[in-house]
mmCIF file of C-alpha atoms in Angstrom:
data_model
loop_
_atom_site.group_PDB
_atom_site.id
_atom_site.type_symbol
_atom_site.label_atom_id
_atom_site.label_comp_id
_atom_site.label_asym_id
_atom_site.label_seq_id
_atom_site.Cartn_x
_atom_site.Cartn_y
_atom_site.Cartn_z
ATOM 1 C CA MET A 16 0.172 0.072 -0.136
ATOM 2 C CA GLY A 17 1.538 3.132 -0.964
ATOM 3 C CA ILE A 18 0.860 7.162 0.020
ATOM 4 C CA SER A 19 -1.708 7.334 -2.583
ATOM 5 C CA ASP A 20 -3.677 4.321 -0.542
ATOM 6 C CA VAL A 21 -2.888 6.115 2.372
ATOM 7 C CA ASN A 22 -4.819 9.059 0.968
ATOM 8 C CA GLU A 23 -7.788 7.053 -0.085
ATOM 9 C CA LEU A 24 -8.185 6.099 3.414
ATOM 10 C CA LYS A 25 -7.523 9.481 4.632
ATOM 11 C CA ILE A 26 -4.593 8.530 6.872
ATOM 12 C CA ASP A 27 -2.581 11.327 7.849
ATOM 13 C CA PRO A 28 1.127 10.542 6.253
ATOM 14 C CA ALA A 29 2.475 11.539 9.787
ATOM 15 C CA PHE A 30 1.190 8.007 11.041
ATOM 16 C CA VAL A 31 3.001 6.350 8.272
ATOM 17 C CA LEU A 32 5.891 4.226 8.782
ATOM 18 C CA PRO A 33 9.150 3.586 6.381
ATOM 19 C CA PRO A 34 8.372 0.352 4.739
ATOM 20 C CA GLU A 35 11.473 -1.275 6.763
ATOM 21 C CA PHE A 36 9.855 -0.723 9.871
ATOM 22 C CA ARG A 37 6.386 -1.487 8.929
ATOM 23 C CA PRO A 38 4.687 -4.350 10.829
ATOM 24 C CA LYS A 39 4.614 -7.722 8.958
ATOM 25 C CA GLN A 40 0.969 -9.015 7.856
ATOM 26 C CA VAL A 41 1.053 -12.752 8.392
ATOM 27 C CA GLU A 42 -1.679 -15.113 9.718
ATOM 28 C CA ALA A 43 -0.177 -14.947 13.034
ATOM 29 C CA LEU A 44 2.999 -14.015 14.584
ATOM 30 C CA GLN A 45 4.591 -16.633 16.731
ATOM 31 C CA GLN A 46 3.387 -16.415 19.959
ATOM 32 C CA LEU A 47 6.243 -15.270 22.958
ATOM 33 C CA ASP A 48 5.612 -18.742 25.050
ATOM 34 C CA GLU A 49 9.430 -18.521 25.654
ATOM 35 C CA ILE A 50 8.879 -15.279 27.967
ATOM 36 C CA PRO A 51 9.079 -16.194 31.692
ATOM 37 C CA VAL A 52 5.855 -16.398 33.693
ATOM 38 C CA ILE A 53 6.756 -15.891 37.515
ATOM 39 C CA ASP A 54 4.525 -16.846 40.394
ATOM 40 C CA LEU A 55 4.868 -14.416 43.156
ATOM 41 C CA ALA A 56 2.805 -16.419 45.639
ATOM 42 C CA PRO A 57 5.654 -17.698 47.770
ATOM 43 C CA LEU A 58 6.823 -13.829 48.046
ATOM 44 C CA LEU A 59 3.701 -12.672 49.297
ATOM 45 C CA ALA A 60 3.187 -15.986 51.360
ATOM 46 C CA ASN A 61 6.882 -14.850 53.207
ATOM 47 C CA ASP A 62 8.127 -18.053 51.873
ATOM 48 C CA GLU A 63 11.717 -17.781 51.983
ATOM 49 C CA LYS A 64 13.006 -20.558 49.850
ATOM 50 C CA GLY A 65 10.246 -19.923 47.258
ATOM 51 C CA THR A 66 11.395 -16.065 47.197
ATOM 52 C CA GLN A 67 14.802 -17.100 46.634
ATOM 53 C CA ARG A 68 13.612 -19.190 43.482
ATOM 54 C CA ILE A 69 11.712 -15.959 42.448
ATOM 55 C CA VAL A 70 15.052 -13.956 42.747
ATOM 56 C CA GLU A 71 16.721 -16.275 40.452
ATOM 57 C CA GLN A 72 13.600 -16.538 37.933
ATOM 58 C CA VAL A 73 13.883 -12.749 37.804
ATOM 59 C CA ALA A 74 17.744 -12.701 37.294
ATOM 60 C CA LYS A 75 17.534 -15.059 34.513
ATOM 61 C CA ALA A 76 14.668 -13.235 32.725
ATOM 62 C CA SER A 77 15.880 -9.666 32.932
ATOM 63 C CA GLU A 78 19.532 -11.436 31.544
ATOM 64 C CA GLU A 79 17.690 -13.148 28.876
ATOM 65 C CA TRP A 80 14.889 -11.278 27.818
ATOM 66 C CA GLY A 81 14.561 -8.143 29.565
ATOM 67 C CA PHE A 82 10.850 -8.910 29.905
ATOM 68 C CA PHE A 83 8.761 -11.124 32.415
ATOM 69 C CA GLN A 84 5.104 -11.954 33.556
ATOM 70 C CA VAL A 85 4.128 -12.009 36.995
ATOM 71 C CA ILE A 86 1.028 -13.780 38.246
ATOM 72 C CA ASN A 87 -0.367 -14.209 41.956
ATOM 73 C CA HIS A 88 0.400 -10.598 42.264
ATOM 74 C CA GLY A 89 -1.899 -9.719 44.989
ATOM 75 C CA VAL A 90 -3.704 -6.940 42.839
ATOM 76 C CA PRO A 91 -7.319 -7.586 42.610
ATOM 77 C CA LEU A 92 -8.780 -7.672 39.189
ATOM 78 C CA LYS A 93 -11.939 -5.621 40.377
ATOM 79 C CA LEU A 94 -9.286 -2.732 40.575
ATOM 80 C CA LEU A 95 -8.425 -3.073 36.985
ATOM 81 C CA ASP A 96 -12.036 -3.599 35.947
ATOM 82 C CA ASP A 97 -12.971 -0.301 37.295
ATOM 83 C CA VAL A 98 -10.128 1.735 35.840
ATOM 84 C CA GLU A 99 -10.667 0.391 32.525
ATOM 85 C CA ALA A 100 -14.313 0.878 32.828
ATOM 86 C CA GLU A 101 -13.852 4.463 33.494
ATOM 87 C CA ALA A 102 -11.074 5.139 31.082
ATOM 88 C CA LEU A 103 -12.918 3.790 28.079
ATOM 89 C CA LYS A 104 -15.799 6.306 29.058
ATOM 90 C CA PHE A 105 -13.357 9.119 28.916
ATOM 91 C CA PHE A 106 -11.616 7.995 25.680
ATOM 92 C CA SER A 107 -15.431 7.988 23.745
ATOM 93 C CA LEU A 108 -15.773 11.604 24.785
ATOM 94 C CA PRO A 109 -15.969 13.868 21.952
ATOM 95 C CA LEU A 110 -12.452 15.214 20.920
ATOM 96 C CA GLU A 111 -12.959 18.925 21.850
ATOM 97 C CA GLU A 112 -14.140 17.436 25.665
ATOM 98 C CA LYS A 113 -10.956 15.352 26.211
ATOM 99 C CA ARG A 114 -8.662 18.275 24.605
ATOM 100 C CA LYS A 115 -9.843 20.542 27.758
ATOM 101 C CA ILE A 116 -7.018 18.848 29.389
ATOM 102 C CA ARG A 117 -4.858 18.141 26.680
ATOM 103 C CA ARG A 118 -0.787 18.118 28.027
ATOM 104 C CA THR A 119 1.889 20.646 26.670
ATOM 105 C CA LEU A 120 5.510 20.379 27.102
ATOM 106 C CA GLU A 121 5.223 22.720 30.002
ATOM 107 C CA SER A 122 2.374 20.942 31.501
ATOM 108 C CA PRO A 123 2.659 17.502 30.488
ATOM 109 C CA LEU A 124 -0.079 15.737 32.361
ATOM 110 C CA GLY A 125 -3.295 14.833 30.847
ATOM 111 C CA TYR A 126 -4.388 13.890 27.768
ATOM 112 C CA PHE A 127 -2.529 13.876 24.343
ATOM 113 C CA ASP A 128 -3.189 12.235 21.033
ATOM 114 C CA THR A 129 -0.124 13.424 18.799
ATOM 115 C CA GLU A 130 2.673 11.732 20.620
ATOM 116 C CA LEU A 131 5.428 10.735 18.346
ATOM 117 C CA THR A 132 7.846 7.818 18.701
ATOM 118 C CA LYS A 133 10.978 7.585 16.183
ATOM 119 C CA ASN A 134 9.590 10.891 14.994
ATOM 120 C CA VAL A 135 6.336 9.010 13.677
ATOM 121 C CA ARG A 136 3.134 10.074 15.083
ATOM 122 C CA ASP A 137 1.649 6.884 17.380
ATOM 123 C CA TRP A 138 -1.997 5.789 16.591
ATOM 124 C CA LYS A 139 -2.902 5.935 20.073
ATOM 125 C CA GLU A 140 -4.743 8.347 22.673
ATOM 126 C CA VAL A 141 -3.262 8.738 26.320
ATOM 127 C CA PHE A 142 -4.016 9.965 29.460
ATOM 128 C CA ASP A 143 -1.140 10.628 31.621
ATOM 129 C CA PHE A 144 -1.083 11.047 35.682
ATOM 130 C CA VAL A 145 1.812 11.150 38.026
ATOM 131 C CA THR A 146 1.674 8.930 41.128
ATOM 132 C CA ARG A 147 2.646 11.630 43.740
ATOM 133 C CA GLY A 148 0.229 13.879 42.486
ATOM 134 C CA LYS A 149 2.406 16.584 41.042
ATOM 135 C CA LEU A 150 6.163 17.077 40.125
ATOM 136 C CA GLU A 151 8.445 19.786 41.732
ATOM 137 C CA PHE A 152 11.653 20.387 39.958
ATOM 138 C CA ALA A 153 14.405 22.899 39.207
ATOM 139 C CA ALA A 154 14.767 24.766 36.169
ATOM 140 C CA PRO A 155 18.335 25.465 34.633
ATOM 141 C CA ASP A 156 17.864 28.729 35.754
ATOM 142 C CA GLY A 157 16.952 27.748 39.500
ATOM 143 C CA LYS A 158 13.450 28.371 39.245
ATOM 144 C CA LEU A 159 11.207 25.640 40.983
ATOM 145 C CA ILE A 160 8.560 24.363 38.384
ATOM 146 C CA VAL A 161 5.061 22.833 39.484
ATOM 147 C CA GLN A 162 3.452 20.476 37.204
ATOM 148 C CA GLU A 163 0.148 19.010 38.849
ATOM 149 C CA ASN A 164 -2.392 16.198 37.698
ATOM 150 C CA ASN A 165 -4.792 17.533 35.065
ATOM 151 C CA TRP A 166 -7.961 15.633 35.988
ATOM 152 C CA PRO A 167 -11.261 15.805 33.772
ATOM 153 C CA GLU A 168 -14.477 16.620 35.270
ATOM 154 C CA ASN A 169 -16.161 13.597 33.168
ATOM 155 C CA PRO A 170 -16.161 10.817 33.679
ATOM 156 C CA PRO A 171 -16.420 11.991 37.452
ATOM 157 C CA HIS A 172 -15.129 8.776 38.879
ATOM 158 C CA LEU A 173 -12.121 8.620 36.841
ATOM 159 C CA LYS A 174 -9.842 10.080 39.460
ATOM 160 C CA ASP A 175 -11.143 7.720 42.160
ATOM 161 C CA ALA A 176 -10.395 4.559 40.181
ATOM 162 C CA CYS A 177 -6.959 5.753 38.795
ATOM 163 C CA GLU A 178 -6.075 6.282 42.518
ATOM 164 C CA ALA A 179 -7.291 2.901 43.647
ATOM 165 C CA TRP A 180 -5.097 1.244 41.015
ATOM 166 C CA LYS A 181 -2.091 3.482 41.810
ATOM 167 C CA GLU A 182 -2.208 2.215 45.238
ATOM 168 C CA ALA A 183 -1.998 -1.411 44.578
ATOM 169 C CA THR A 184 0.453 -1.237 41.359
ATOM 170 C CA VAL A 185 2.931 1.083 42.956
ATOM 171 C CA GLY A 186 3.170 -1.419 46.051
ATOM 172 C CA LEU A 187 3.730 -4.231 43.715
ATOM 173 C CA ALA A 188 6.064 -2.351 41.563
ATOM 174 C CA TYR A 189 8.202 -1.743 44.701
ATOM 175 C CA LYS A 190 8.507 -5.138 45.564
ATOM 176 C CA LEU A 191 9.620 -5.913 42.209
ATOM 177 C CA LEU A 192 12.458 -3.420 42.672
ATOM 178 C CA GLU A 193 13.552 -5.212 45.683
ATOM 179 C CA LEU A 194 13.566 -8.673 43.969
ATOM 180 C CA LEU A 195 15.606 -6.812 41.232
ATOM 181 C CA ALA A 196 18.008 -5.699 43.641
ATOM 182 C CA LEU A 197 18.428 -9.437 45.423
ATOM 183 C CA SER A 198 18.800 -10.715 41.764
ATOM 184 C CA LEU A 199 22.017 -8.552 41.553
ATOM 185 C CA GLY A 200 23.609 -9.820 44.721
ATOM 186 C CA LEU A 201 22.290 -6.327 46.294
ATOM 187 C CA PRO A 202 20.600 -5.540 49.604
ATOM 188 C CA ALA A 203 16.731 -5.647 49.018
ATOM 189 C CA THR A 204 16.489 -1.957 49.772
ATOM 190 C CA HIS A 205 19.180 -0.783 47.605
ATOM 191 C CA PHE A 206 17.371 1.226 45.273
ATOM 192 C CA SER A 207 14.857 2.299 47.602
ATOM 193 C CA PRO A 208 16.633 5.705 48.387
ATOM 194 C CA LEU A 209 16.143 6.615 44.847
ATOM 195 C CA PHE A 210 12.123 6.534 45.124
ATOM 196 C CA ASP A 211 11.633 7.308 48.990
ATOM 197 C CA LYS A 212 11.552 10.989 48.963
ATOM 198 C CA ALA A 213 10.780 11.539 45.266
ATOM 199 C CA ASP A 214 10.272 9.935 42.029
ATOM 200 C CA THR A 215 8.951 10.851 38.696
ATOM 201 C CA ASN A 216 6.826 7.618 38.670
ATOM 202 C CA PHE A 217 3.765 7.745 35.993
ATOM 203 C CA ILE A 218 0.980 5.906 34.802
ATOM 204 C CA ARG A 219 -0.540 6.141 31.324
ATOM 205 C CA LEU A 220 -3.977 5.278 30.388
ATOM 206 C CA ASN A 221 -3.649 3.649 26.817
ATOM 207 C CA TYR A 222 -6.232 3.565 23.805
ATOM 208 C CA TYR A 223 -5.223 2.245 20.747
ATOM 209 C CA PRO A 224 -8.396 3.115 18.207
ATOM 210 C CA PRO A 225 -9.386 0.792 15.511
ATOM 211 C CA CYS A 226 -7.273 1.334 12.437
ATOM 212 C CA PRO A 227 -7.858 1.233 8.794
ATOM 213 C CA ALA A 228 -4.261 0.608 8.108
ATOM 214 C CA PRO A 229 -2.776 -1.811 10.281
ATOM 215 C CA ASP A 230 0.012 -2.584 7.998
ATOM 216 C CA LEU A 231 1.234 1.183 8.000
ATOM 217 C CA VAL A 232 1.352 2.391 11.155
ATOM 218 C CA LEU A 233 1.702 1.059 15.063
ATOM 219 C CA GLY A 234 0.244 2.078 18.104
ATOM 220 C CA VAL A 235 3.937 2.825 19.392
ATOM 221 C CA SER A 236 6.784 2.366 17.117
ATOM 222 C CA ARG A 237 9.657 0.310 18.285
ATOM 223 C CA HIS A 238 11.274 1.641 21.560
ATOM 224 C CA LYS A 239 13.300 1.008 24.471
ATOM 225 C CA ASP A 240 11.660 2.404 28.191
ATOM 226 C CA SER A 241 14.271 5.113 29.242
ATOM 227 C CA GLY A 242 13.247 4.422 33.064
ATOM 228 C CA ALA A 243 13.937 1.574 35.572
ATOM 229 C CA LEU A 244 10.943 -0.547 35.324
ATOM 230 C CA THR A 245 7.838 -0.710 33.808
ATOM 231 C CA VAL A 246 4.646 -2.651 34.949
ATOM 232 C CA LEU A 247 1.620 -3.255 32.718
ATOM 233 C CA VAL A 248 -1.548 -4.848 32.075
ATOM 234 C CA GLN A 249 -3.239 -5.179 28.483
ATOM 235 C CA ASP A 250 -6.608 -6.099 27.502
ATOM 236 C CA GLU A 251 -7.626 -9.538 25.460
ATOM 237 C CA VAL A 252 -7.143 -7.376 22.132
ATOM 238 C CA GLY A 253 -3.045 -7.859 22.718
ATOM 239 C CA GLY A 254 -0.727 -6.103 20.508
ATOM 240 C CA LEU A 255 2.532 -5.880 22.452
ATOM 241 C CA GLU A 256 5.479 -7.451 20.502
ATOM 242 C CA VAL A 257 9.387 -7.631 21.819
ATOM 243 C CA ARG A 258 11.956 -8.175 19.743
ATOM 244 C CA ARG A 259 14.140 -11.204 20.056
ATOM 245 C CA LYS A 260 17.906 -11.290 19.911
ATOM 246 C CA ASP A 261 17.516 -12.671 16.328
ATOM 247 C CA GLY A 262 15.690 -9.638 15.323
ATOM 248 C CA GLU A 263 12.044 -11.468 14.884
ATOM 249 C CA TRP A 264 8.984 -9.574 16.589
ATOM 250 C CA ILE A 265 7.226 -12.256 18.752
ATOM 251 C CA ARG A 266 3.951 -10.900 20.271
ATOM 252 C CA ILE A 267 3.109 -11.373 24.237
ATOM 253 C CA ASN A 268 -0.077 -13.392 24.516
ATOM 254 C CA PRO A 269 -2.220 -10.976 26.891
ATOM 255 C CA ARG A 270 -3.603 -12.486 30.086
ATOM 256 C CA ARG A 271 -6.072 -10.724 32.311
ATOM 257 C CA ASP A 272 -4.237 -11.897 35.809
ATOM 258 C CA ALA A 273 -0.629 -11.208 34.868
ATOM 259 C CA PHE A 274 1.204 -8.119 34.704
ATOM 260 C CA VAL A 275 4.024 -7.760 31.792
ATOM 261 C CA ILE A 276 7.390 -6.364 33.680
ATOM 262 C CA ASN A 277 10.176 -5.158 31.624
ATOM 263 C CA VAL A 278 13.248 -3.675 32.692
ATOM 264 C CA GLY A 279 14.307 -0.098 31.240
ATOM 265 C CA ASP A 280 17.389 1.838 30.338
ATOM 266 C CA LEU A 281 18.465 2.428 33.895
ATOM 267 C CA PHE A 282 18.334 -1.045 34.830
ATOM 268 C CA GLN A 283 20.839 -1.839 32.019
ATOM 269 C CA VAL A 284 22.959 0.816 33.246
ATOM 270 C CA TRP A 285 22.955 0.223 36.945
ATOM 271 C CA SER A 286 23.711 -3.526 36.066
ATOM 272 C CA ASN A 287 26.319 -2.551 33.708
ATOM 273 C CA ASP A 288 24.850 -4.416 30.729
ATOM 274 C CA ARG A 289 23.706 -7.826 32.663
ATOM 275 C CA TYR A 290 20.128 -6.795 32.402
ATOM 276 C CA LYS A 291 18.898 -5.776 29.328
ATOM 277 C CA SER A 292 16.343 -3.061 28.056
ATOM 278 C CA VAL A 293 14.657 -4.484 25.066
ATOM 279 C CA GLU A 294 12.823 -2.922 21.900
ATOM 280 C CA HIS A 295 9.120 -3.383 21.733
ATOM 281 C CA ARG A 296 6.216 -1.991 19.811
ATOM 282 C CA VAL A 297 2.476 -1.832 19.935
ATOM 283 C CA VAL A 298 0.859 -3.309 16.890
ATOM 284 C CA VAL A 299 -2.983 -1.802 16.200
ATOM 285 C CA ASN A 300 -5.894 -3.954 14.950
ATOM 286 C CA GLU A 301 -8.266 -3.131 12.456
ATOM 287 C CA HIS A 302 -11.655 -3.899 13.838
ATOM 288 C CA LYS A 303 -11.090 -3.307 17.687
ATOM 289 C CA GLY A 304 -9.888 -0.816 19.795
ATOM 290 C CA ARG A 305 -6.967 -1.533 22.662
ATOM 291 C CA PHE A 306 -6.630 -0.612 26.195
ATOM 292 C CA SER A 307 -3.466 -0.832 28.552
ATOM 293 C CA VAL A 308 -2.222 0.477 31.573
ATOM 294 C CA PRO A 309 1.236 0.850 32.208
ATOM 295 C CA LEU A 310 3.094 2.076 35.284
ATOM 296 C CA PHE A 311 6.678 3.825 34.638
ATOM 297 C CA ILE A 312 8.604 3.474 37.510
ATOM 298 C CA ASN A 313 11.563 6.158 37.579
ATOM 299 C CA PRO A 314 13.571 8.080 40.442
ATOM 300 C CA GLY A 315 13.708 11.653 41.086
ATOM 301 C CA TYR A 316 14.794 14.269 38.781
ATOM 302 C CA ALA A 317 18.066 14.520 40.740
ATOM 303 C CA THR A 318 19.287 11.149 40.174
ATOM 304 C CA ASN A 319 22.667 10.759 38.638
ATOM 305 C CA VAL A 320 22.647 7.413 36.967
ATOM 306 C CA PHE A 321 25.680 5.175 36.675
ATOM 307 C CA PRO A 322 26.995 1.296 36.801
ATOM 308 C CA ILE A 323 26.582 0.210 40.498
ATOM 309 C CA PRO A 324 29.988 0.130 42.004
ATOM 310 C CA GLU A 325 29.521 -2.985 43.904
ATOM 311 C CA LEU A 326 28.981 -4.869 40.431
ATOM 312 C CA LEU A 327 32.541 -3.690 38.664
ATOM 313 C CA ASP A 328 35.846 -5.119 39.270
ATOM 314 C CA ALA A 329 39.218 -5.494 36.966
ATOM 315 C CA GLN A 330 36.956 -8.085 34.682
ATOM 316 C CA HIS A 331 33.839 -5.898 34.521
ATOM 317 C CA PRO A 332 34.894 -2.066 33.942
ATOM 318 C CA PRO A 333 32.325 0.214 33.858
ATOM 319 C CA LYS A 334 29.938 0.346 30.367
ATOM 320 C CA TYR A 335 28.607 3.883 30.677
ATOM 321 C CA ARG A 336 29.714 7.542 31.935
ATOM 322 C CA GLU A 337 27.590 8.841 34.589
ATOM 323 C CA TYR A 338 24.542 10.910 33.446
ATOM 324 C CA ASN A 339 21.614 12.918 34.962
ATOM 325 C CA TRP A 340 18.134 11.401 35.013
ATOM 326 C CA GLY A 341 15.843 14.703 34.918
ATOM 327 C CA ASP A 342 18.132 16.060 32.020
ATOM 328 C CA PHE A 343 17.871 12.693 30.000
ATOM 329 C CA LEU A 344 13.627 12.758 30.578
ATOM 330 C CA GLN A 345 13.341 16.350 29.970
ATOM 331 C CA ALA A 346 15.165 15.540 26.587
ATOM 332 C CA ARG A 347 13.105 12.464 25.685
ATOM 333 C CA LYS A 348 9.960 14.410 26.698
ATOM 334 C CA THR A 349 10.414 17.162 23.955
ATOM 335 C CA SER A 350 11.155 14.431 21.232
ATOM 336 C CA ASN A 351 7.828 13.178 22.235
ATOM 337 C CA PHE A 352 6.049 16.384 21.195
ATOM 338 C CA LYS A 353 8.164 17.784 18.313
ATOM 339 C CA ASN A 354 9.875 16.219 15.342
ATOM 340 C CA LEU A 355 13.422 16.707 15.821
ATOM 341 C CA GLY A 356 14.731 15.154 12.593
ATOM 342 C CA VAL A 357 17.408 13.004 14.797
ATOM 343 C CA GLU A 358 16.886 10.028 16.805
ATOM 344 C CA ASN A 359 15.874 10.756 20.529
ATOM 345 C CA LEU A 360 18.319 10.676 23.118
ATOM 346 C CA GLN A 361 19.741 7.127 23.849
ATOM 347 C CA ILE A 362 21.603 5.401 26.944
ATOM 348 C CA SER A 363 23.945 4.097 23.714
ATOM 349 C CA GLN A 364 25.555 8.044 23.716
ATOM 350 C CA PHE A 365 26.743 7.487 27.441
ATOM 351 C CA ALA A 366 28.156 4.363 26.417
ATOM 352 C CA ILE A 367 32.136 3.782 27.271
ATOM 353 C CA ASN A 368 33.843 2.693 24.061
ATOM 354 C CA SER A 369 36.234 -0.061 25.480
#
């Protein structure tokens, strides 16, 4: 299908991917049966031997895949039902109503429908809110910047559903941070100081409308998550794909009782490349809309990121130089709004050439 076909379908060319990055339209992509599914029941039951097995499974999954799923995680499905129902009410509102709380580069919380990934527009609508209610950080000129959540008046119960979801899922995420610390041979609380007093955690409500040209566009183009950890649920429509080591894209089967977990760029740097931040993307569906809820776990703006000293020795020298998370985050946010014509900032730009 070419640009003339795009025009006939009334698809904005801003959505259209270069041919080499378009999703393959085959009967069915290979399903990602290999991705580990980790049962957290022993952790919740304070079973020490069972928890040690979980730690070993987390280490192996983070090294080999960068992705895993968790079940028996303790988050009630009723909370997911509630947040999904309220979110879909919001996304079904007229566009002019949703855009009353449209986010901007200066106030990046609320509704958005023109986000870019790899300088191509995503086929999606989102609503973002931070888990602390607001973000506070110093601008380069020293001025204090405050960004607060921007809740819609309609539907009236969206905020309550999101707040309940936040409380349950952030608790799960911090347990996973402890498991990841243990899996690296560190104390369980190693990462806690980076998140206890300040963080930049946020939750995104994603809606991917039905798309008349699913062979030309993506809900989200190929990317790696720039933060520490992502904790996501996807509905039964599915569409999340992970890039395997051989370059093939493989779809993750949706499970309503499971969270999909992936380590981000920060863990790749912290672990000095032991853990992998892996490319993933979202394909769209011609007939059905798709809903997902990722929680992005990120440290405070002032955090400096570098390989953890305890993991380094003569045989394992540092592979990255230090960088500031707040500066990195702001650069990435800018590229989500503007087509800069170049690749957005990546951790590879801080790699030490050995």
